[in-house]
Short mmCIF file of C-alpha atoms (C1' of nucleotides) in Angstrom, two decimals:
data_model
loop_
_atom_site.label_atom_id
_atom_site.label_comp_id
_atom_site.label_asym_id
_atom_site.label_seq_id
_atom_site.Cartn_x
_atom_site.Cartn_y
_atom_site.Cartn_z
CA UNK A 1 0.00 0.00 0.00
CA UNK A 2 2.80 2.42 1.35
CA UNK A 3 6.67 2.40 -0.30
CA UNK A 4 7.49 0.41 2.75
CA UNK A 5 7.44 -2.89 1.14
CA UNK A 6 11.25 -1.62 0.80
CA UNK A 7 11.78 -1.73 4.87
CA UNK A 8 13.19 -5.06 5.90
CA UNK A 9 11.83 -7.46 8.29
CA UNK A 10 14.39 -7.04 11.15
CA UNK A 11 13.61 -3.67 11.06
CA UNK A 12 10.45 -3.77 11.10
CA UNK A 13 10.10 -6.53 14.18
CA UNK A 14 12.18 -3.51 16.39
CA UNK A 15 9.83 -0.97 15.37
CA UNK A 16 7.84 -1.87 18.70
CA UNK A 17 10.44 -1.85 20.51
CA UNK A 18 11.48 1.75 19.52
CA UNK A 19 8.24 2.91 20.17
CA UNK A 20 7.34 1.84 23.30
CA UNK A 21 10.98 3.80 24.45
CA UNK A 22 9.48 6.69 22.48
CA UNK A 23 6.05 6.71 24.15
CA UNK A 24 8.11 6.56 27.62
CA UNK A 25 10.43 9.34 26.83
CA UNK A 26 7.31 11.38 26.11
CA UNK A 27 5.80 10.68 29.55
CA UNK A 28 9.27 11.99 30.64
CA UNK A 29 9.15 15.07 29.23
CA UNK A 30 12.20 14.56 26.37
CA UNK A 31 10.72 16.43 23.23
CA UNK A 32 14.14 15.33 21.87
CA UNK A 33 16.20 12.10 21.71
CA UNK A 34 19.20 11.17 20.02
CA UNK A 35 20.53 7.65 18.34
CA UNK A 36 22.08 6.60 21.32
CA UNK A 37 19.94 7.36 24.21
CA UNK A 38 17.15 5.27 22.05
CA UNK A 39 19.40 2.53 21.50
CA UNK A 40 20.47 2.56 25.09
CA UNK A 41 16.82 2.50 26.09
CA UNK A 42 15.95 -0.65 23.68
CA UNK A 43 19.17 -2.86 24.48
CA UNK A 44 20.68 -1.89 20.65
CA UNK A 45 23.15 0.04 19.58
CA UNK A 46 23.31 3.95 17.66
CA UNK A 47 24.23 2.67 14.20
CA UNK A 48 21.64 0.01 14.14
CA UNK A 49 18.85 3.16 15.38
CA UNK A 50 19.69 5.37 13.02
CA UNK A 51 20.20 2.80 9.83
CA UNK A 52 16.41 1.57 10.78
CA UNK A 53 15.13 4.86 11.03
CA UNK A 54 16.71 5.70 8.03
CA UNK A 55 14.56 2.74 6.28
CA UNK A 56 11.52 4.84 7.10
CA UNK A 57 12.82 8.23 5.79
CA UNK A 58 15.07 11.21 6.85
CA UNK A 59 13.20 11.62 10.27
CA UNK A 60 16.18 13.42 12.41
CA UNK A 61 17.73 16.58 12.20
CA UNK A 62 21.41 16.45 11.81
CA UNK A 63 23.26 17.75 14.81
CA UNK A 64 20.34 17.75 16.81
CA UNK A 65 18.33 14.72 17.00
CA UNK A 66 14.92 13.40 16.66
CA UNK A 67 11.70 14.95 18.00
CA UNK A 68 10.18 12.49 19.94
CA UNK A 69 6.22 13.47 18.59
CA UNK A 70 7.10 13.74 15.36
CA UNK A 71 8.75 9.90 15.56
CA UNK A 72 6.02 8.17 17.47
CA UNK A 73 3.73 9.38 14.78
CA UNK A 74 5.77 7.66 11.92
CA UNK A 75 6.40 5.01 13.65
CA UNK A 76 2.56 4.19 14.13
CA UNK A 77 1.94 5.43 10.35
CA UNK A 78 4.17 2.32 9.25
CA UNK A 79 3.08 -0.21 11.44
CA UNK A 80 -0.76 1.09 11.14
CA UNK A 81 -1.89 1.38 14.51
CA UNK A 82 -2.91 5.80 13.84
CA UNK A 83 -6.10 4.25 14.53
CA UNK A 84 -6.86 1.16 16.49
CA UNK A 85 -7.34 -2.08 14.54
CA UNK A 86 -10.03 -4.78 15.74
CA UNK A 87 -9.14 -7.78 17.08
CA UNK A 88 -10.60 -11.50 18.61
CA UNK A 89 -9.66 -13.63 21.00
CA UNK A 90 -10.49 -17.26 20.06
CA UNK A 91 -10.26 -19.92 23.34
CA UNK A 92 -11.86 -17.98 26.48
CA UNK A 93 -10.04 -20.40 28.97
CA UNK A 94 -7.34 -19.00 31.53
CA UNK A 95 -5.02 -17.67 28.87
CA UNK A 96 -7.28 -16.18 26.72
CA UNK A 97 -9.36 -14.19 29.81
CA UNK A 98 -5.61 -13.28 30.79
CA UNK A 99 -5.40 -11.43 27.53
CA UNK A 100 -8.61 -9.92 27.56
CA UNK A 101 -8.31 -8.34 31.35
CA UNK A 102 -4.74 -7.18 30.30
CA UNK A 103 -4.55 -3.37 29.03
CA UNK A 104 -1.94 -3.01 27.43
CA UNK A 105 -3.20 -4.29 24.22
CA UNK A 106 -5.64 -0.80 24.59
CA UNK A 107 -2.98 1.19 24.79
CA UNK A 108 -1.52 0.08 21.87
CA UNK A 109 -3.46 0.13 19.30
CA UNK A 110 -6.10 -2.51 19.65
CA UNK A 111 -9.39 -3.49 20.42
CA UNK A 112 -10.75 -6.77 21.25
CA UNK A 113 -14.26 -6.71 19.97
CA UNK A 114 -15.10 -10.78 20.39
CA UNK A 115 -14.71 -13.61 22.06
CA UNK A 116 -15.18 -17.37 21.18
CA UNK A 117 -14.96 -20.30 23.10
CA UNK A 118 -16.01 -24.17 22.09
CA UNK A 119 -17.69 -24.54 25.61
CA UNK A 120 -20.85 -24.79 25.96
CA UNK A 121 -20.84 -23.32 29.75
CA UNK A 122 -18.88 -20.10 28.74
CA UNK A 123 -21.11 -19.24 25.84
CA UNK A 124 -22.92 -16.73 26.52
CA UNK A 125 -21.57 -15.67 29.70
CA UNK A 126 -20.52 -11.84 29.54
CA UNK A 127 -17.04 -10.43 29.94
CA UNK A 128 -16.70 -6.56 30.14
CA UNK A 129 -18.90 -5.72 27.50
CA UNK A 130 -18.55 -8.89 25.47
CA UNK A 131 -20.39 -11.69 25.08
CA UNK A 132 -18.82 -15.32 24.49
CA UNK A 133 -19.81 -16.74 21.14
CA UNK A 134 -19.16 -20.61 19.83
CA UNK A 135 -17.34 -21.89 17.67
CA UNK A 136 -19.76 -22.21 14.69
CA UNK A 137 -20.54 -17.91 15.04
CA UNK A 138 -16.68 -17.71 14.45
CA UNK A 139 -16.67 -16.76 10.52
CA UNK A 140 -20.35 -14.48 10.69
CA UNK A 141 -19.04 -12.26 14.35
CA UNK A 142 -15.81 -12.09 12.44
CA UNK A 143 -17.23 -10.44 8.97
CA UNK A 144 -19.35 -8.71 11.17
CA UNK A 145 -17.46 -7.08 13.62
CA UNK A 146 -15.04 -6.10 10.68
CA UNK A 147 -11.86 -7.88 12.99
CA UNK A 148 -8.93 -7.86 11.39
CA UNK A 149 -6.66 -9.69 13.41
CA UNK A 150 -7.50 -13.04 15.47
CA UNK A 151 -5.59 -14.47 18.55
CA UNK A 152 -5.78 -18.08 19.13
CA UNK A 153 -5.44 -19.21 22.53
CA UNK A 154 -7.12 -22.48 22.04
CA UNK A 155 -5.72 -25.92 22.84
CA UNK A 156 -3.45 -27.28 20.74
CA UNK A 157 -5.51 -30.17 19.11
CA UNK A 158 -8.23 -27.84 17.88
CA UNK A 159 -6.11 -24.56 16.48
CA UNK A 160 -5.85 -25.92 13.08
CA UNK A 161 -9.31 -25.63 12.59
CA UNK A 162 -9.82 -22.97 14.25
CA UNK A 163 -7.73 -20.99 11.97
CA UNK A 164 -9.46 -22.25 9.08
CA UNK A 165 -12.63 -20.62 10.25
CA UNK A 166 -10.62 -17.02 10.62
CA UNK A 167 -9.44 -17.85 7.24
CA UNK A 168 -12.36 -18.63 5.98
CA UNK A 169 -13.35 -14.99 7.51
CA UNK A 170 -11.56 -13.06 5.36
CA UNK A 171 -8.99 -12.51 8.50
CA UNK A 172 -5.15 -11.82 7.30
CA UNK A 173 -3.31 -11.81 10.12
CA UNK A 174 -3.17 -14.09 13.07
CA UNK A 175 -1.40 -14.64 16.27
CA UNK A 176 -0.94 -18.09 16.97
CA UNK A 177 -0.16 -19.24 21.30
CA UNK A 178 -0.81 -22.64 21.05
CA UNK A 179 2.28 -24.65 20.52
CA UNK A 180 1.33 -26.25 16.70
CA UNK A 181 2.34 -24.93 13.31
CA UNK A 182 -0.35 -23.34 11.30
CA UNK A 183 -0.95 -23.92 7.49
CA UNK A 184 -2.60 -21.19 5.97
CA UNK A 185 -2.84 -19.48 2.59
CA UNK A 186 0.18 -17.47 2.30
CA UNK A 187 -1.70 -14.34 2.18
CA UNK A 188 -2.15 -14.54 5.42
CA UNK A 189 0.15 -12.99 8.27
CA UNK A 190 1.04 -15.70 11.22
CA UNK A 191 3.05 -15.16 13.97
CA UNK A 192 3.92 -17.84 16.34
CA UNK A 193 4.38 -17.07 20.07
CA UNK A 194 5.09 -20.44 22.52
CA UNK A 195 6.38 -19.94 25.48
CA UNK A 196 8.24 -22.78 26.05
CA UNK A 197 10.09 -22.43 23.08
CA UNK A 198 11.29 -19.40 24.81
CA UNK A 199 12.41 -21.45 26.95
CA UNK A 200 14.24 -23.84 25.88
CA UNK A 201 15.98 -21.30 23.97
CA UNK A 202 17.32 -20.07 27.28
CA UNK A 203 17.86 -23.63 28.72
CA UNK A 204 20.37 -23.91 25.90
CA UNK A 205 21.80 -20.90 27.42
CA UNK A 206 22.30 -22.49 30.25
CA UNK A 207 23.88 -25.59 29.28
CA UNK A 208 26.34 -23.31 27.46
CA UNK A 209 27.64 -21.81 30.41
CA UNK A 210 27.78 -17.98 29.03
CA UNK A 211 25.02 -15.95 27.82
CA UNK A 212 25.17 -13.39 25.00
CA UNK A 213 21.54 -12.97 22.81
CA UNK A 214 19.69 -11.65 20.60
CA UNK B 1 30.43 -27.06 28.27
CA UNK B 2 29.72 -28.86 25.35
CA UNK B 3 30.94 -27.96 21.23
CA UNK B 4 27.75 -26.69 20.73
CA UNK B 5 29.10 -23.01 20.81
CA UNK B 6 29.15 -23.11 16.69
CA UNK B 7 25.79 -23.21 16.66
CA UNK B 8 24.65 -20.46 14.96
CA UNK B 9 21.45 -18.98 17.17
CA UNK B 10 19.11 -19.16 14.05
CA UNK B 11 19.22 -22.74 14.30
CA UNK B 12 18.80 -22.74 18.17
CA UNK B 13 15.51 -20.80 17.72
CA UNK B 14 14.62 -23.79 15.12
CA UNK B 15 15.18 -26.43 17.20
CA UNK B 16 11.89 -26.35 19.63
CA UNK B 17 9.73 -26.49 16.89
CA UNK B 18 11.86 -29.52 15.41
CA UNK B 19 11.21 -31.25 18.36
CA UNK B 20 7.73 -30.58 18.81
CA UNK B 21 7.16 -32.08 15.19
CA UNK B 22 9.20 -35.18 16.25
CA UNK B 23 7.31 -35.92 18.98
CA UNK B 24 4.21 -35.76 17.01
CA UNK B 25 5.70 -38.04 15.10
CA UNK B 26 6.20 -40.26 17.75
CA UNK B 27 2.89 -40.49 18.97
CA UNK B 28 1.98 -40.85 15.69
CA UNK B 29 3.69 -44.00 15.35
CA UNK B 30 6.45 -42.67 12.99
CA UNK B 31 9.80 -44.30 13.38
CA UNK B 32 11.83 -42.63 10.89
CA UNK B 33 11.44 -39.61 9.10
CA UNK B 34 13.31 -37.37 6.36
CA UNK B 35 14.03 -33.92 5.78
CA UNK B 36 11.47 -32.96 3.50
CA UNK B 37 8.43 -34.48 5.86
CA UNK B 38 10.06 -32.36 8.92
CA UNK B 39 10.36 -29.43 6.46
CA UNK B 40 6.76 -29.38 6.01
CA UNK B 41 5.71 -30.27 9.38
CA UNK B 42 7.45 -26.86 10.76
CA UNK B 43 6.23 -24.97 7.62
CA UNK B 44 10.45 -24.54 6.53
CA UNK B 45 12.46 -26.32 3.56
CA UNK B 46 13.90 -29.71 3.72
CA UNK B 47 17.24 -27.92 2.59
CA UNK B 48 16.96 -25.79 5.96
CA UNK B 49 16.64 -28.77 8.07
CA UNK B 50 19.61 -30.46 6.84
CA UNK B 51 21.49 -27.72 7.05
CA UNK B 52 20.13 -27.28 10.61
CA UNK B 53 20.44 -30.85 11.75
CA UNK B 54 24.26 -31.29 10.31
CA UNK B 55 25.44 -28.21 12.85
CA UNK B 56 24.41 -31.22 15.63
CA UNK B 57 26.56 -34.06 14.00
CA UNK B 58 25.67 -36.34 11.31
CA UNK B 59 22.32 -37.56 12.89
CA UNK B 60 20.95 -39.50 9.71
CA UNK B 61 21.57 -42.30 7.46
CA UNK B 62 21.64 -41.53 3.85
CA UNK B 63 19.06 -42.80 1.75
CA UNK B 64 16.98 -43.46 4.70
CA UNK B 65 16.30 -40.59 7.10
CA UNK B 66 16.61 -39.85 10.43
CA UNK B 67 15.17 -42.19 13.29
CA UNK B 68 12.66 -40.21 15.01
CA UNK B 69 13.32 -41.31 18.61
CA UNK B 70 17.01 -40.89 17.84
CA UNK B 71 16.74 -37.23 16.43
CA UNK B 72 14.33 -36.43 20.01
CA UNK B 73 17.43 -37.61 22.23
CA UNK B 74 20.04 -35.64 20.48
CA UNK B 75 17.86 -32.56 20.07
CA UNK B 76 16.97 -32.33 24.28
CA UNK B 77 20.49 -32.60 24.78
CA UNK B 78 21.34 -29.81 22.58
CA UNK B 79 18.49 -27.79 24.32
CA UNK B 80 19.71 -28.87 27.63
CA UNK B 81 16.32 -30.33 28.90
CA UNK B 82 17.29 -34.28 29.38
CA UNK B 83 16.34 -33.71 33.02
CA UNK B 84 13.28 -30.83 33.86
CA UNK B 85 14.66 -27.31 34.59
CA UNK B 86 13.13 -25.86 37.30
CA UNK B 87 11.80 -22.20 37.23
CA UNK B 88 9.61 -19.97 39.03
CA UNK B 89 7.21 -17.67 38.00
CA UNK B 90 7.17 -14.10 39.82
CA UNK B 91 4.12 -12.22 39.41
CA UNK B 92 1.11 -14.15 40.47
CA UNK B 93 -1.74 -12.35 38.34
CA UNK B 94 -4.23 -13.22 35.92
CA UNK B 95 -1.12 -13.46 33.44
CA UNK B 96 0.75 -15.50 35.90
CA UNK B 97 -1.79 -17.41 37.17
CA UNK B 98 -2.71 -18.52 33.82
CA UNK B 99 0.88 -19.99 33.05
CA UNK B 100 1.15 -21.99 35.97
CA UNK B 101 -2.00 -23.20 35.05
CA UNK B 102 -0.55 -24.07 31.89
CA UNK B 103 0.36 -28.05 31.67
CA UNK B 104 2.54 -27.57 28.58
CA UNK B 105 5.93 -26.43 30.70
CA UNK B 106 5.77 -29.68 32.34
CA UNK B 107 5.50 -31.80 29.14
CA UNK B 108 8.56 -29.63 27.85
CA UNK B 109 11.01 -29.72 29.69
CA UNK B 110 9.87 -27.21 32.68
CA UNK B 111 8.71 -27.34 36.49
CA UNK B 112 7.64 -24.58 38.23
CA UNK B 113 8.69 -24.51 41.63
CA UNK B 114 8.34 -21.27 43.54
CA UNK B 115 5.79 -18.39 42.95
CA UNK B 116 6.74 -14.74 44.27
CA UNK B 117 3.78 -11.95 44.15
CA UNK B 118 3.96 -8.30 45.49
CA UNK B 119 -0.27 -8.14 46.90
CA UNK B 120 -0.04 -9.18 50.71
CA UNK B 121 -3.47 -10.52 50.04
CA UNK B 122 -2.08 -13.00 47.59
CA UNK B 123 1.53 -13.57 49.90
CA UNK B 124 1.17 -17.26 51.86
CA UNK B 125 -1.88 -18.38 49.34
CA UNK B 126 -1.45 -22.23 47.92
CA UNK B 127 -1.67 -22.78 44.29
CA UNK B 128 -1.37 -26.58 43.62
CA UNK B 129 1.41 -27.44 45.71
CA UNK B 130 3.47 -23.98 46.00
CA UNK B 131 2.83 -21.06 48.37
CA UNK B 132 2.87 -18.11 46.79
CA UNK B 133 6.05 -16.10 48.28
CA UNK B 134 6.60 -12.26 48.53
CA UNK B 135 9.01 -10.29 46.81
CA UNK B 136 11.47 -9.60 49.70
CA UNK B 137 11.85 -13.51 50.06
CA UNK B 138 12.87 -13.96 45.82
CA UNK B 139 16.44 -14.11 46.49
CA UNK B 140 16.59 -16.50 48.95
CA UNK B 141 13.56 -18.83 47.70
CA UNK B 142 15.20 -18.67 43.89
CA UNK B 143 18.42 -20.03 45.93
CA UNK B 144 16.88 -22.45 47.97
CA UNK B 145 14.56 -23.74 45.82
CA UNK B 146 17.72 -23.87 42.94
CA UNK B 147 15.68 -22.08 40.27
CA UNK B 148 17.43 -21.92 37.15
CA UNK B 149 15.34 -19.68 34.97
CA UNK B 150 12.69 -17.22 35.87
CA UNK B 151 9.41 -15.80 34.38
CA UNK B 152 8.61 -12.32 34.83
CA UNK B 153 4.37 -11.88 34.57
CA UNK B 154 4.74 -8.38 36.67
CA UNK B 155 3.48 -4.83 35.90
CA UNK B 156 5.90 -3.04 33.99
CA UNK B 157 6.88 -0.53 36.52
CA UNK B 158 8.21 -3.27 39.27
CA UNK B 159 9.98 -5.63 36.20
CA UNK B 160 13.82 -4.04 36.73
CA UNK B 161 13.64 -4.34 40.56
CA UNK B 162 12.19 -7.81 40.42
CA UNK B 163 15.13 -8.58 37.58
CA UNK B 164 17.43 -7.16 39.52
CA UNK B 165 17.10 -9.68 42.86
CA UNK B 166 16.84 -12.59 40.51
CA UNK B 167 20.17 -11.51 39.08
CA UNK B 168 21.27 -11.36 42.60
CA UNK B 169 19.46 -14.98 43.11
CA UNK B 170 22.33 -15.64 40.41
CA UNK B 171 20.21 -16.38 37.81
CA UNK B 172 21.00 -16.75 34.52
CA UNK B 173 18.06 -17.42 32.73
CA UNK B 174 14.81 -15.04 31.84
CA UNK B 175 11.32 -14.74 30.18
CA UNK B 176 10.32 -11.34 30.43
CA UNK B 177 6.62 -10.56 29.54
CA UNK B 178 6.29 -7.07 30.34
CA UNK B 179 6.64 -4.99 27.86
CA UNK B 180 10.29 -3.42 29.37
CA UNK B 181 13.45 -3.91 28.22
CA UNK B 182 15.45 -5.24 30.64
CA UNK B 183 18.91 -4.17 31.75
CA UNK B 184 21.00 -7.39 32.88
CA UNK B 185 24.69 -8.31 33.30
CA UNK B 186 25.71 -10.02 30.09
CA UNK B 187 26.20 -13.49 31.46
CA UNK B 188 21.98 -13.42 31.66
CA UNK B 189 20.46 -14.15 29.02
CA UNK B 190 17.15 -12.29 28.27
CA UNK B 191 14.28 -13.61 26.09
CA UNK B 192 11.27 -10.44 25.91
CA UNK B 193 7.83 -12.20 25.02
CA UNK B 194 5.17 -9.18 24.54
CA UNK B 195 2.04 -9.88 22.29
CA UNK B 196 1.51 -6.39 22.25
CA UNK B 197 4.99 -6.32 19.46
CA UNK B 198 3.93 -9.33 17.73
CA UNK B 199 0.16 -7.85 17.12
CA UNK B 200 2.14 -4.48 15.87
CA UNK B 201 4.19 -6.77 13.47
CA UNK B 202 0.75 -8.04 12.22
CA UNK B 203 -0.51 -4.86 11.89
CA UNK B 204 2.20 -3.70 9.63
CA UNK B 205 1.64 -6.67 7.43
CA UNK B 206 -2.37 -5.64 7.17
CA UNK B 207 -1.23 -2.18 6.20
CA UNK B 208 1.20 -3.16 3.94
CA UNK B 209 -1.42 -5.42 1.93
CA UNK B 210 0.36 -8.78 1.32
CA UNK B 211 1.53 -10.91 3.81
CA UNK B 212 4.30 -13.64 3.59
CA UNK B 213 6.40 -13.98 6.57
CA UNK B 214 8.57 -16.24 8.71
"C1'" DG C 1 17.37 -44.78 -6.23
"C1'" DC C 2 16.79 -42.21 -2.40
"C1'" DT C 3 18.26 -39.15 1.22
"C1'" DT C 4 21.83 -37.13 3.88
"C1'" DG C 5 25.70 -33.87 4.56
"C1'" DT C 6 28.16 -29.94 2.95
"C1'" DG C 7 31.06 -26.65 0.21
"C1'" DA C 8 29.94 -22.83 -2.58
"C1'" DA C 9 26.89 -19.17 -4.14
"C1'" DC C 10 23.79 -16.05 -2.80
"C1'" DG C 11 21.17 -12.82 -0.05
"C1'" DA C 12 20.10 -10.35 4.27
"C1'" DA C 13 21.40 -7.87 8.27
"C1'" DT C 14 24.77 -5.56 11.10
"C1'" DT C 15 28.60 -2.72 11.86
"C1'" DC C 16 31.95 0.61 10.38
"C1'" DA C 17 33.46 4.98 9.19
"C1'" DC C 18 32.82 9.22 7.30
"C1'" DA C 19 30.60 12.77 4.42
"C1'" DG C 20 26.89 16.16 4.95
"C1'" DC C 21 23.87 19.31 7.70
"C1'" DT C 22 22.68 22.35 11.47
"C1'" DA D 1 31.11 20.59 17.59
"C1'" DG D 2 27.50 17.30 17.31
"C1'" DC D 3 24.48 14.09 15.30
"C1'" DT D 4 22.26 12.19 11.30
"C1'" DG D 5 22.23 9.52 7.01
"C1'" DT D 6 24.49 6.22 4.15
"C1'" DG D 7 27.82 3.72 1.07
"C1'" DA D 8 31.16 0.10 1.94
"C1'" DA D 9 32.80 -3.73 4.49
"C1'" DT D 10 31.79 -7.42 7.23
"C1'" DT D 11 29.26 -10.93 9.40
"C1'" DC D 12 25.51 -13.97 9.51
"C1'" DG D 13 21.97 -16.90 7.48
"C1'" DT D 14 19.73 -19.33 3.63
"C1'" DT D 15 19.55 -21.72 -0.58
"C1'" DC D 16 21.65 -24.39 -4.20
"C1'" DA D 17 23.49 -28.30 -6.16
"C1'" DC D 18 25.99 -32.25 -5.91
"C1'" DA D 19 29.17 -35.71 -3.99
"C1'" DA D 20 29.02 -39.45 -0.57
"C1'" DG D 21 26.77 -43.36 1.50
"C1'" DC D 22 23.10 -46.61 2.36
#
DNA sequence: GCTTGTGAACGAATTCACAGCT
DNA sequence: AGCTGTGAATTCGTTCACAAGC
């Protein structure tokens, strides 16, 4: 849609990142930052901050630095969150009602608008202003609520085809928690988040001896 | 400790989802399989795996594959989870709650042994077999206990001082899920989980119109 | 014949180092 | 003088294509 089909992936997965410093140097009061104070904030280093940001256009001011404002507003004009995008949560057990009471996902640029569960005792039942649908509403509340992005927090054996119903929805993008591999058109977005994956990445640490990551 | 060191990391961060395809295989009665079957299991290319697998050792037989049960040995070792790590889990909220709730560290490698919450309400509760601890008793419960890796579920203003006495615990190991970037000695190694990132990722992907990724 | 293991080619990402503005 | 923006150099990761072994 934009030119930034030309910005690559790595940068694009710290974008986040270099936001969220942004948003808290704002709260502090810094209309101004500079390479290295961001990078120092987000664990990187200068040249890496300014070769992103250079990805995205000439945002700084030589000899000066970047306004902090003016940077959170590009920032969120690439990744698309100027306006918040609508979201789902599909599995209402522990993990998913986690999500839904946490509010940080407000705060950054979404909304959950719907919630689906497969059991039978749940549907129905309100949470904050939602109610639980089933499984078989999945594809109409979708098209209907205009949700654009779907988290799965369903158990492992069933994700499959529950992402074929939010495929079926017209949905593009998807965050996968359950610990299974998704096949889906390759239209559509995935991103695969397993905790214990995470770990065992650091348990490899560990039987290293030394650190050093990312 | 071991001549895993050449490793490069990309293949590290492979290696979970290896595993979780092999044991699939296993239970699905599967005692050998090749590159090209794992390749499409994980959603990568059999040239990948190969490639992956050969940093390990030569773990196959030409013209054959690779023995499934075999391939799961080697793999844990690499990972470091032949014998469960033990971890703890300090914030005990709806987040936290959730993940010890969670049955899938167990099956993978993980036990969670010691819970740590700030809420004096919540302080000397029982969840399953664990007493929930306060946050002035994380150093010496992380050592007593021998904790090995720690998950962060706190509110992000309290996640530095809670990293800080699990680096004094002498930690090496942590999942951080609040959205903070952590400042550790470089002999910890850090892995940041925050869905918050991975939903912005998607949204860039929605704005950008096509999708393809990972 | 089929599948692994791997050098070599290629491509992507990071770091360096300095020219260009303010 | 200070900090950005960027080509060039380097490092890292992936893909290719084929020799080696069952």
């Amino acid at each position: 849609m934009e030119r930034n089909a030309n910005v690559p992936g790595a940068t694009i997965q710290r974008l986040p990142a270099y936001l969220r410093c942004l948003l808290q140097a704002q709260t502090n009061q810094m209309p101004l930052v500079n390479s290295g104070s961001i990078a120092e904030m987000c664990g990187t280093n200068a040249a890496q901050v300014r070769k992103d940001f250079s990805y995205l256009g000439e945002l700084g001011t030589r000899g000066i630095g970047y306004d902090v404002g003016e940077l959170i507003g590009h920032i969120s004009r690439v990744l698309g969150i100027v306006e918040r995008r609508r979201a789902a949560i599909i599995g209402f057990g522990k993990l998913g009602g986690a999500l839904f009471g946490y509010s940080g996902f407000g705060e950054r640029g979404f909304e959950i608008v719907a919630l689906f569960d497969a059991d039978p005792d749940k549907i129905g039942t309100t949470a904050g202003a939602l109610t639980v649908s089933g499984m078989d509403e999945v594809e109409s509340v979708l098209r209907g609520q205009g949700v654009e992005i779907v988290i799965l927090a369903t158990p492992a054996a069933v994700t499959q085809s529950a992402a074929d119903a939010v495929v079926s929805a017209g949905v593009k993008a998807i965050l996968n928690l359950a610990p299974v591999s998704l096949s889906v058109p390759d239209d559509v977005a995935v991103r695969q988040v397993c905790l214990s994956t995470d770990l065992q990445i650091l348990s490899f640490h560990l039987a290293q001896g030394g650190a050093s990551e990312r």
